[in-house]
């Protein structure tokens, strides 16, 4: 399992960084294309670090956050590569998911990109996207997906978002999109509210067919689907007129998003449990939210 695997790790890490660069550039183009009088937003980039229990370096990444832009009220695009030894709680969680060898060798390596966008205009949908690779000495797998979170729903936007993802998944198997859509519907559900947090998308985790190249190609296409699935929706909705009632609807919906990420999201729990930069882990939270 470990022989030569550094090559695959490097490929995955480099791809996540490339995808990050493409998304950051596309989002800044959206900011520039808006003709409002407000200054165009730009990403502030901060290096993040992770320390092991003994204080030694254990990887890190880039946290890229834009606040108060013309189009984006807050958007974060993070990329990281971290490694080290899993703590006891994380080992138990991995073992419970069926990851072998946690008692013998708790080393891990993880790399990925994580994105959350909260919009100025209530008609423009919020969105989440994540793709990642995880490795231990006894296992490896990919995960990720994306889901749309509009506070004001448009059926044609939902249809476009899903159709674009399906077009990118179908070359990997006609049964894949229905499976990952159903997984997203289950995963992005808020049990204590008895509702989904948005209109769904695709999601997978623990994906390993033992063909690394095929699994990596699938993960890349999940990432490649994001911009064509999402950017046209922002371009269509970013200039629509909105009311204070619309903004109130948006803030209440953001409360649902915050509840989900703090209570249920697996990535949030893992990042905090393994000592990654807390600001980077929690960048997904909206700048403003409201509860009844």
mmCIF file of C-alpha atoms in Angstrom:
data_model
loop_
_atom_site.group_PDB
_atom_site.id
_atom_site.type_symbol
_atom_site.label_atom_id
_atom_site.label_comp_id
_atom_site.label_asym_id
_atom_site.label_seq_id
_atom_site.Cartn_x
_atom_site.Cartn_y
_atom_site.Cartn_z
ATOM 1 C CA UNK A 1 0.000 0.000 0.000
ATOM 2 C CA UNK A 2 2.698 2.521 0.916
ATOM 3 C CA UNK A 3 5.241 1.698 -1.819
ATOM 4 C CA UNK A 4 5.265 4.533 -4.322
ATOM 5 C CA UNK A 5 2.145 6.129 -2.871
ATOM 6 C CA UNK A 6 3.896 9.455 -2.419
ATOM 7 C CA UNK A 7 3.416 10.010 -6.147
ATOM 8 C CA UNK A 8 -0.359 9.685 -5.844
ATOM 9 C CA UNK A 9 -0.423 11.964 -2.816
ATOM 10 C CA UNK A 10 1.511 14.625 -4.695
ATOM 11 C CA UNK A 11 -0.816 14.393 -7.704
ATOM 12 C CA UNK A 12 -3.900 14.784 -5.545
ATOM 13 C CA UNK A 13 -2.498 17.685 -3.532
ATOM 14 C CA UNK A 14 -1.400 19.514 -6.706
ATOM 15 C CA UNK A 15 -4.830 19.032 -8.294
ATOM 16 C CA UNK A 16 -6.675 20.480 -5.315
ATOM 17 C CA UNK A 17 -4.399 23.525 -5.443
ATOM 18 C CA UNK A 18 -5.011 23.944 -9.192
ATOM 19 C CA UNK A 19 -8.764 23.748 -8.686
ATOM 20 C CA UNK A 20 -8.511 26.310 -5.907
ATOM 21 C CA UNK A 21 -6.646 28.717 -8.213
ATOM 22 C CA UNK A 22 -9.263 28.314 -10.973
ATOM 23 C CA UNK A 23 -12.168 28.973 -8.617
ATOM 24 C CA UNK A 24 -10.562 31.999 -6.966
ATOM 25 C CA UNK A 25 -9.868 33.522 -10.377
ATOM 26 C CA UNK A 26 -13.433 32.853 -11.598
ATOM 27 C CA UNK A 27 -14.985 34.388 -8.494
ATOM 28 C CA UNK A 28 -12.890 37.540 -8.817
ATOM 29 C CA UNK A 29 -14.052 37.827 -12.441
ATOM 30 C CA UNK A 30 -17.638 37.740 -11.148
ATOM 31 C CA UNK A 31 -16.783 40.574 -8.778
ATOM 32 C CA UNK A 32 -15.308 42.632 -11.612
ATOM 33 C CA UNK A 33 -18.278 41.984 -13.913
ATOM 34 C CA UNK A 34 -20.732 43.548 -11.469
ATOM 35 C CA UNK A 35 -21.210 47.246 -12.265
ATOM 36 C CA UNK A 36 -22.294 48.410 -8.811
ATOM 37 C CA UNK A 37 -20.539 51.358 -7.193
ATOM 38 C CA UNK A 38 -19.095 49.234 -4.380
ATOM 39 C CA UNK A 39 -15.449 48.193 -4.629
ATOM 40 C CA UNK A 40 -14.889 44.792 -6.179
ATOM 41 C CA UNK A 41 -14.009 42.155 -3.623
ATOM 42 C CA UNK A 42 -10.681 40.370 -3.511
ATOM 43 C CA UNK A 43 -9.524 37.280 -1.678
ATOM 44 C CA UNK A 44 -7.325 37.684 1.351
ATOM 45 C CA UNK A 45 -4.921 34.749 1.426
ATOM 46 C CA UNK A 46 -3.473 33.413 4.672
ATOM 47 C CA UNK A 47 -1.198 30.445 5.170
ATOM 48 C CA UNK A 48 -2.556 27.924 7.665
ATOM 49 C CA UNK A 49 -0.540 25.489 9.736
ATOM 50 C CA UNK A 50 -1.146 22.339 11.718
ATOM 51 C CA UNK A 51 1.049 21.286 14.615
ATOM 52 C CA UNK A 52 1.494 17.748 15.908
ATOM 53 C CA UNK A 53 1.236 16.945 19.597
ATOM 54 C CA UNK A 54 4.980 17.464 20.020
ATOM 55 C CA UNK A 55 4.846 20.871 18.344
ATOM 56 C CA UNK A 56 6.406 19.834 15.055
ATOM 57 C CA UNK A 57 5.005 20.940 11.710
ATOM 58 C CA UNK A 58 2.251 18.659 10.417
ATOM 59 C CA UNK A 59 1.223 20.359 7.208
ATOM 60 C CA UNK A 60 -1.051 23.269 6.408
ATOM 61 C CA UNK A 61 -2.490 25.109 3.455
ATOM 62 C CA UNK A 62 -4.036 28.309 2.199
ATOM 63 C CA UNK A 63 -7.156 30.008 3.542
ATOM 64 C CA UNK A 64 -8.583 32.375 0.921
ATOM 65 C CA UNK A 65 -11.502 34.507 2.091
ATOM 66 C CA UNK A 66 -13.357 37.366 0.402
ATOM 67 C CA UNK A 67 -15.596 39.551 2.552
ATOM 68 C CA UNK A 68 -17.958 42.353 1.625
ATOM 69 C CA UNK A 69 -17.670 42.107 -2.136
ATOM 70 C CA UNK A 70 -20.140 43.259 -4.742
ATOM 71 C CA UNK A 71 -21.422 39.728 -5.377
ATOM 72 C CA UNK A 72 -20.059 37.690 -2.468
ATOM 73 C CA UNK A 73 -20.843 38.738 1.076
ATOM 74 C CA UNK A 74 -18.402 36.090 2.269
ATOM 75 C CA UNK A 75 -16.720 33.269 0.391
ATOM 76 C CA UNK A 76 -13.908 31.006 1.493
ATOM 77 C CA UNK A 77 -11.843 28.688 -0.680
ATOM 78 C CA UNK A 78 -9.445 26.639 1.433
ATOM 79 C CA UNK A 79 -6.892 24.066 0.392
ATOM 80 C CA UNK A 80 -4.772 22.021 2.764
ATOM 81 C CA UNK A 81 -2.487 19.033 3.071
ATOM 82 C CA UNK A 82 -2.045 17.738 6.620
ATOM 83 C CA UNK A 83 -0.497 14.658 8.151
ATOM 84 C CA UNK A 84 0.594 13.096 11.415
ATOM 85 C CA UNK A 85 -0.987 10.745 13.926
ATOM 86 C CA UNK A 86 -4.700 10.574 14.647
ATOM 87 C CA UNK A 87 -5.714 11.156 18.252
ATOM 88 C CA UNK A 88 -7.646 8.569 20.200
ATOM 89 C CA UNK A 89 -11.062 10.039 19.425
ATOM 90 C CA UNK A 90 -10.299 10.285 15.702
ATOM 91 C CA UNK A 91 -8.949 6.716 15.708
ATOM 92 C CA UNK A 92 -12.178 5.460 17.229
ATOM 93 C CA UNK A 93 -14.233 7.394 14.703
ATOM 94 C CA UNK A 94 -12.218 5.972 11.805
ATOM 95 C CA UNK A 95 -12.400 2.436 13.169
ATOM 96 C CA UNK A 96 -16.172 2.779 13.535
ATOM 97 C CA UNK A 97 -16.350 3.639 9.820
ATOM 98 C CA UNK A 98 -14.463 0.439 8.996
ATOM 99 C CA UNK A 99 -10.980 1.893 8.417
ATOM 100 C CA UNK A 100 -8.537 -0.953 9.189
ATOM 101 C CA UNK A 101 -5.336 -0.768 11.218
ATOM 102 C CA UNK A 102 -6.193 2.133 13.491
ATOM 103 C CA UNK A 103 -4.944 0.267 16.593
ATOM 104 C CA UNK A 104 -1.674 -0.698 14.931
ATOM 105 C CA UNK A 105 -0.668 2.447 13.062
ATOM 106 C CA UNK A 106 -2.680 5.684 13.412
ATOM 107 C CA UNK A 107 -0.677 7.698 10.886
ATOM 108 C CA UNK A 108 -2.704 9.666 8.362
ATOM 109 C CA UNK A 109 -2.359 12.040 5.424
ATOM 110 C CA UNK A 110 -5.206 14.161 4.079
ATOM 111 C CA UNK A 111 -5.486 16.749 1.333
ATOM 112 C CA UNK A 112 -8.410 18.596 -0.138
ATOM 113 C CA UNK A 113 -10.238 21.739 -1.125
ATOM 114 C CA UNK A 114 -13.258 23.151 0.707
ATOM 115 C CA UNK A 115 -15.447 26.021 -0.474
ATOM 116 C CA UNK A 116 -18.471 27.826 0.927
ATOM 117 C CA UNK A 117 -20.014 30.953 -0.629
ATOM 118 C CA UNK A 118 -22.575 33.278 0.979
ATOM 119 C CA UNK A 119 -24.016 35.869 -1.379
ATOM 120 C CA UNK A 120 -25.005 39.533 -1.141
ATOM 121 C CA UNK A 121 -28.176 39.139 -3.208
ATOM 122 C CA UNK A 122 -30.761 36.814 -1.597
ATOM 123 C CA UNK A 123 -31.726 35.576 -5.071
ATOM 124 C CA UNK A 124 -28.211 34.243 -5.681
ATOM 125 C CA UNK A 125 -27.784 30.827 -4.051
ATOM 126 C CA UNK A 126 -25.220 29.936 -1.432
ATOM 127 C CA UNK A 127 -23.130 26.896 -2.274
ATOM 128 C CA UNK A 128 -20.720 24.366 -0.809
ATOM 129 C CA UNK A 129 -18.091 22.252 -2.572
ATOM 130 C CA UNK A 130 -15.438 19.898 -1.237
ATOM 131 C CA UNK A 131 -13.168 17.213 -2.644
ATOM 132 C CA UNK A 132 -10.516 15.363 -0.672
ATOM 133 C CA UNK A 133 -8.202 12.388 -0.449
ATOM 134 C CA UNK A 134 -7.425 10.536 2.791
ATOM 135 C CA UNK A 135 -4.640 7.996 3.350
ATOM 136 C CA UNK A 136 -3.577 5.715 6.170
ATOM 137 C CA UNK A 137 -0.976 2.920 6.001
ATOM 138 C CA UNK A 138 -3.796 0.411 5.530
ATOM 139 C CA UNK A 139 -6.330 2.299 3.423
ATOM 140 C CA UNK A 140 -6.992 5.254 1.136
ATOM 141 C CA UNK A 141 -10.141 6.852 -0.205
ATOM 142 C CA UNK A 142 -11.646 9.937 -1.812
ATOM 143 C CA UNK A 143 -14.654 11.997 -0.797
ATOM 144 C CA UNK A 144 -16.528 15.145 -1.581
ATOM 145 C CA UNK A 145 -19.253 16.718 -3.624
ATOM 146 C CA UNK A 146 -21.212 19.946 -3.850
ATOM 147 C CA UNK A 147 -24.678 21.123 -2.865
ATOM 148 C CA UNK A 148 -26.765 24.188 -3.610
ATOM 149 C CA UNK A 149 -28.306 26.203 -0.787
ATOM 150 C CA UNK A 150 -30.703 28.860 -2.110
ATOM 151 C CA UNK A 151 -32.855 30.797 0.313
ATOM 152 C CA UNK A 152 -35.166 31.704 -2.582
ATOM 153 C CA UNK A 153 -35.537 28.643 -4.768
ATOM 154 C CA UNK A 154 -35.743 28.624 -8.561
ATOM 155 C CA UNK A 155 -36.603 25.263 -10.106
ATOM 156 C CA UNK A 156 -34.592 26.006 -13.244
ATOM 157 C CA UNK A 157 -31.485 26.767 -11.162
ATOM 158 C CA UNK A 158 -31.809 23.483 -9.286
ATOM 159 C CA UNK A 159 -32.267 21.627 -12.568
ATOM 160 C CA UNK A 160 -29.163 23.241 -14.103
ATOM 161 C CA UNK A 161 -27.022 22.516 -11.038
ATOM 162 C CA UNK A 162 -27.989 18.842 -10.998
ATOM 163 C CA UNK A 163 -27.830 18.372 -14.785
ATOM 164 C CA UNK A 164 -24.294 19.742 -14.923
ATOM 165 C CA UNK A 165 -23.141 17.408 -12.208
ATOM 166 C CA UNK A 166 -24.805 14.449 -13.883
ATOM 167 C CA UNK A 167 -23.086 15.281 -17.182
ATOM 168 C CA UNK A 168 -19.710 15.124 -15.436
ATOM 169 C CA UNK A 169 -20.522 11.887 -13.579
ATOM 170 C CA UNK A 170 -22.162 9.867 -16.356
ATOM 171 C CA UNK A 171 -18.843 9.012 -18.090
ATOM 172 C CA UNK A 172 -17.887 7.185 -14.890
ATOM 173 C CA UNK A 173 -21.042 5.054 -14.877
ATOM 174 C CA UNK A 174 -24.736 5.709 -15.466
ATOM 175 C CA UNK A 175 -25.592 4.556 -11.953
ATOM 176 C CA UNK A 176 -23.216 6.982 -10.246
ATOM 177 C CA UNK A 177 -25.195 10.242 -10.335
ATOM 178 C CA UNK A 178 -28.401 8.744 -8.837
ATOM 179 C CA UNK A 179 -26.314 7.120 -6.111
ATOM 180 C CA UNK A 180 -24.375 10.287 -5.195
ATOM 181 C CA UNK A 181 -27.505 12.445 -5.407
ATOM 182 C CA UNK A 182 -29.306 10.166 -2.958
ATOM 183 C CA UNK A 183 -26.242 10.205 -0.698
ATOM 184 C CA UNK A 184 -26.245 14.019 -0.708
ATOM 185 C CA UNK A 185 -29.961 14.099 0.125
ATOM 186 C CA UNK A 186 -29.253 11.901 3.138
ATOM 187 C CA UNK A 187 -26.018 13.591 4.228
ATOM 188 C CA UNK A 188 -27.115 17.241 3.912
ATOM 189 C CA UNK A 189 -30.201 16.721 6.047
ATOM 190 C CA UNK A 190 -30.884 18.453 9.359
ATOM 191 C CA UNK A 191 -32.623 15.902 11.611
ATOM 192 C CA UNK A 192 -33.582 18.330 14.350
ATOM 193 C CA UNK A 193 -35.338 20.525 11.756
ATOM 194 C CA UNK A 194 -36.755 17.624 9.733
ATOM 195 C CA UNK A 195 -35.595 19.207 6.493
ATOM 196 C CA UNK A 196 -32.750 19.394 4.012
ATOM 197 C CA UNK A 197 -30.420 22.364 4.254
ATOM 198 C CA UNK A 198 -30.765 23.105 0.539
ATOM 199 C CA UNK A 199 -31.800 21.575 -2.800
ATOM 200 C CA UNK A 200 -29.124 18.912 -2.815
ATOM 201 C CA UNK A 201 -26.316 17.992 -5.123
ATOM 202 C CA UNK A 202 -23.888 15.087 -4.996
ATOM 203 C CA UNK A 203 -21.830 13.577 -2.177
ATOM 204 C CA UNK A 204 -19.538 10.609 -1.626
ATOM 205 C CA UNK A 205 -17.177 9.454 1.087
ATOM 206 C CA UNK A 206 -14.887 6.477 1.705
ATOM 207 C CA UNK A 207 -14.751 5.995 -2.074
ATOM 208 C CA UNK A 208 -12.150 3.383 -2.992
ATOM 209 C CA UNK A 209 -12.550 0.870 -5.817
ATOM 210 C CA UNK A 210 -8.846 -0.128 -5.514
ATOM 211 C CA UNK A 211 -8.242 1.633 -8.851
ATOM 212 C CA UNK A 212 -6.585 4.857 -7.713
ATOM 213 C CA UNK A 213 -6.418 6.432 -11.171
ATOM 214 C CA UNK A 214 -10.124 5.853 -11.825
ATOM 215 C CA UNK A 215 -11.138 7.120 -8.400
ATOM 216 C CA UNK A 216 -8.947 10.201 -8.772
ATOM 217 C CA UNK A 217 -10.420 10.892 -12.233
ATOM 218 C CA UNK A 218 -13.921 10.757 -10.725
ATOM 219 C CA UNK A 219 -12.887 13.140 -7.963
ATOM 220 C CA UNK A 220 -11.426 15.535 -10.514
ATOM 221 C CA UNK A 221 -14.671 15.535 -12.505
ATOM 222 C CA UNK A 222 -16.649 16.293 -9.353
ATOM 223 C CA UNK A 223 -14.387 19.312 -8.955
ATOM 224 C CA UNK A 224 -14.579 20.273 -12.633
ATOM 225 C CA UNK A 225 -18.378 20.258 -12.497
ATOM 226 C CA UNK A 226 -18.494 23.006 -9.911
ATOM 227 C CA UNK A 227 -17.849 26.188 -11.883
ATOM 228 C CA UNK A 228 -20.138 25.391 -14.851
ATOM 229 C CA UNK A 229 -22.841 24.242 -12.428
ATOM 230 C CA UNK A 230 -22.693 27.329 -10.243
ATOM 231 C CA UNK A 231 -21.329 30.413 -12.018
ATOM 232 C CA UNK A 232 -24.241 30.741 -14.521
ATOM 233 C CA UNK A 233 -26.667 30.840 -11.588
ATOM 234 C CA UNK A 234 -24.788 33.706 -9.967
ATOM 235 C CA UNK A 235 -24.574 35.589 -13.259
ATOM 236 C CA UNK A 236 -28.343 35.242 -13.699
ATOM 237 C CA UNK A 237 -29.388 36.212 -10.152
ATOM 238 C CA UNK A 238 -26.785 38.662 -8.824
ATOM 239 C CA UNK A 239 -28.520 41.817 -10.134
ATOM 240 C CA UNK A 240 -32.164 40.947 -9.384
ATOM 241 C CA UNK A 241 -33.914 43.477 -7.135
ATOM 242 C CA UNK A 242 -34.578 42.277 -3.592
ATOM 243 C CA UNK A 243 -36.490 43.471 -0.550
ATOM 244 C CA UNK A 244 -35.778 43.528 3.165
ATOM 245 C CA UNK A 245 -38.151 40.570 3.458
ATOM 246 C CA UNK A 246 -35.928 38.696 0.999
ATOM 247 C CA UNK A 247 -32.883 39.527 3.108
ATOM 248 C CA UNK A 248 -34.653 38.322 6.222
ATOM 249 C CA UNK A 249 -35.424 35.026 4.470
ATOM 250 C CA UNK A 250 -31.755 34.729 3.565
ATOM 251 C CA UNK A 251 -30.548 35.319 7.132
ATOM 252 C CA UNK A 252 -32.947 32.728 8.536
ATOM 253 C CA UNK A 253 -31.804 30.190 5.962
ATOM 254 C CA UNK A 254 -28.200 30.897 6.921
ATOM 255 C CA UNK A 255 -29.119 29.924 10.459
ATOM 256 C CA UNK A 256 -29.962 26.458 9.153
ATOM 257 C CA UNK A 257 -26.626 26.315 7.398
ATOM 258 C CA UNK A 258 -24.749 27.252 10.557
ATOM 259 C CA UNK A 259 -26.642 24.674 12.608
ATOM 260 C CA UNK A 260 -25.771 21.916 10.169
ATOM 261 C CA UNK A 261 -22.088 22.754 9.930
ATOM 262 C CA UNK A 262 -21.606 23.003 13.683
ATOM 263 C CA UNK A 263 -23.653 19.960 14.659
ATOM 264 C CA UNK A 264 -23.386 17.411 11.840
ATOM 265 C CA UNK A 265 -20.695 18.212 9.267
ATOM 266 C CA UNK A 266 -18.027 15.499 9.236
ATOM 267 C CA UNK A 267 -15.313 17.785 7.855
ATOM 268 C CA UNK A 268 -15.845 20.388 10.577
ATOM 269 C CA UNK A 269 -15.606 17.740 13.270
ATOM 270 C CA UNK A 270 -12.474 16.199 11.766
ATOM 271 C CA UNK A 271 -10.697 19.524 11.289
ATOM 272 C CA UNK A 272 -11.265 20.640 14.854
ATOM 273 C CA UNK A 273 -10.484 17.204 16.328
ATOM 274 C CA UNK A 274 -7.147 16.948 14.519
ATOM 275 C CA UNK A 275 -5.835 20.388 15.428
ATOM 276 C CA UNK A 276 -6.168 22.185 12.106
ATOM 277 C CA UNK A 277 -6.450 25.982 12.088
ATOM 278 C CA UNK A 278 -9.845 26.705 13.671
ATOM 279 C CA UNK A 279 -10.421 29.833 11.580
ATOM 280 C CA UNK A 280 -9.903 27.824 8.402
ATOM 281 C CA UNK A 281 -12.198 25.034 9.594
ATOM 282 C CA UNK A 282 -14.956 27.472 10.543
ATOM 283 C CA UNK A 283 -14.678 29.758 7.517
ATOM 284 C CA UNK A 284 -17.851 28.045 6.251
ATOM 285 C CA UNK A 285 -19.977 29.956 8.740
ATOM 286 C CA UNK A 286 -21.951 32.905 7.319
ATOM 287 C CA UNK A 287 -21.026 36.479 8.268
ATOM 288 C CA UNK A 288 -24.589 37.166 9.446
ATOM 289 C CA UNK A 289 -27.428 34.809 10.326
ATOM 290 C CA UNK A 290 -30.745 34.963 12.129
ATOM 291 C CA UNK A 291 -32.901 32.681 14.216
ATOM 292 C CA UNK A 292 -36.542 32.990 15.203
#
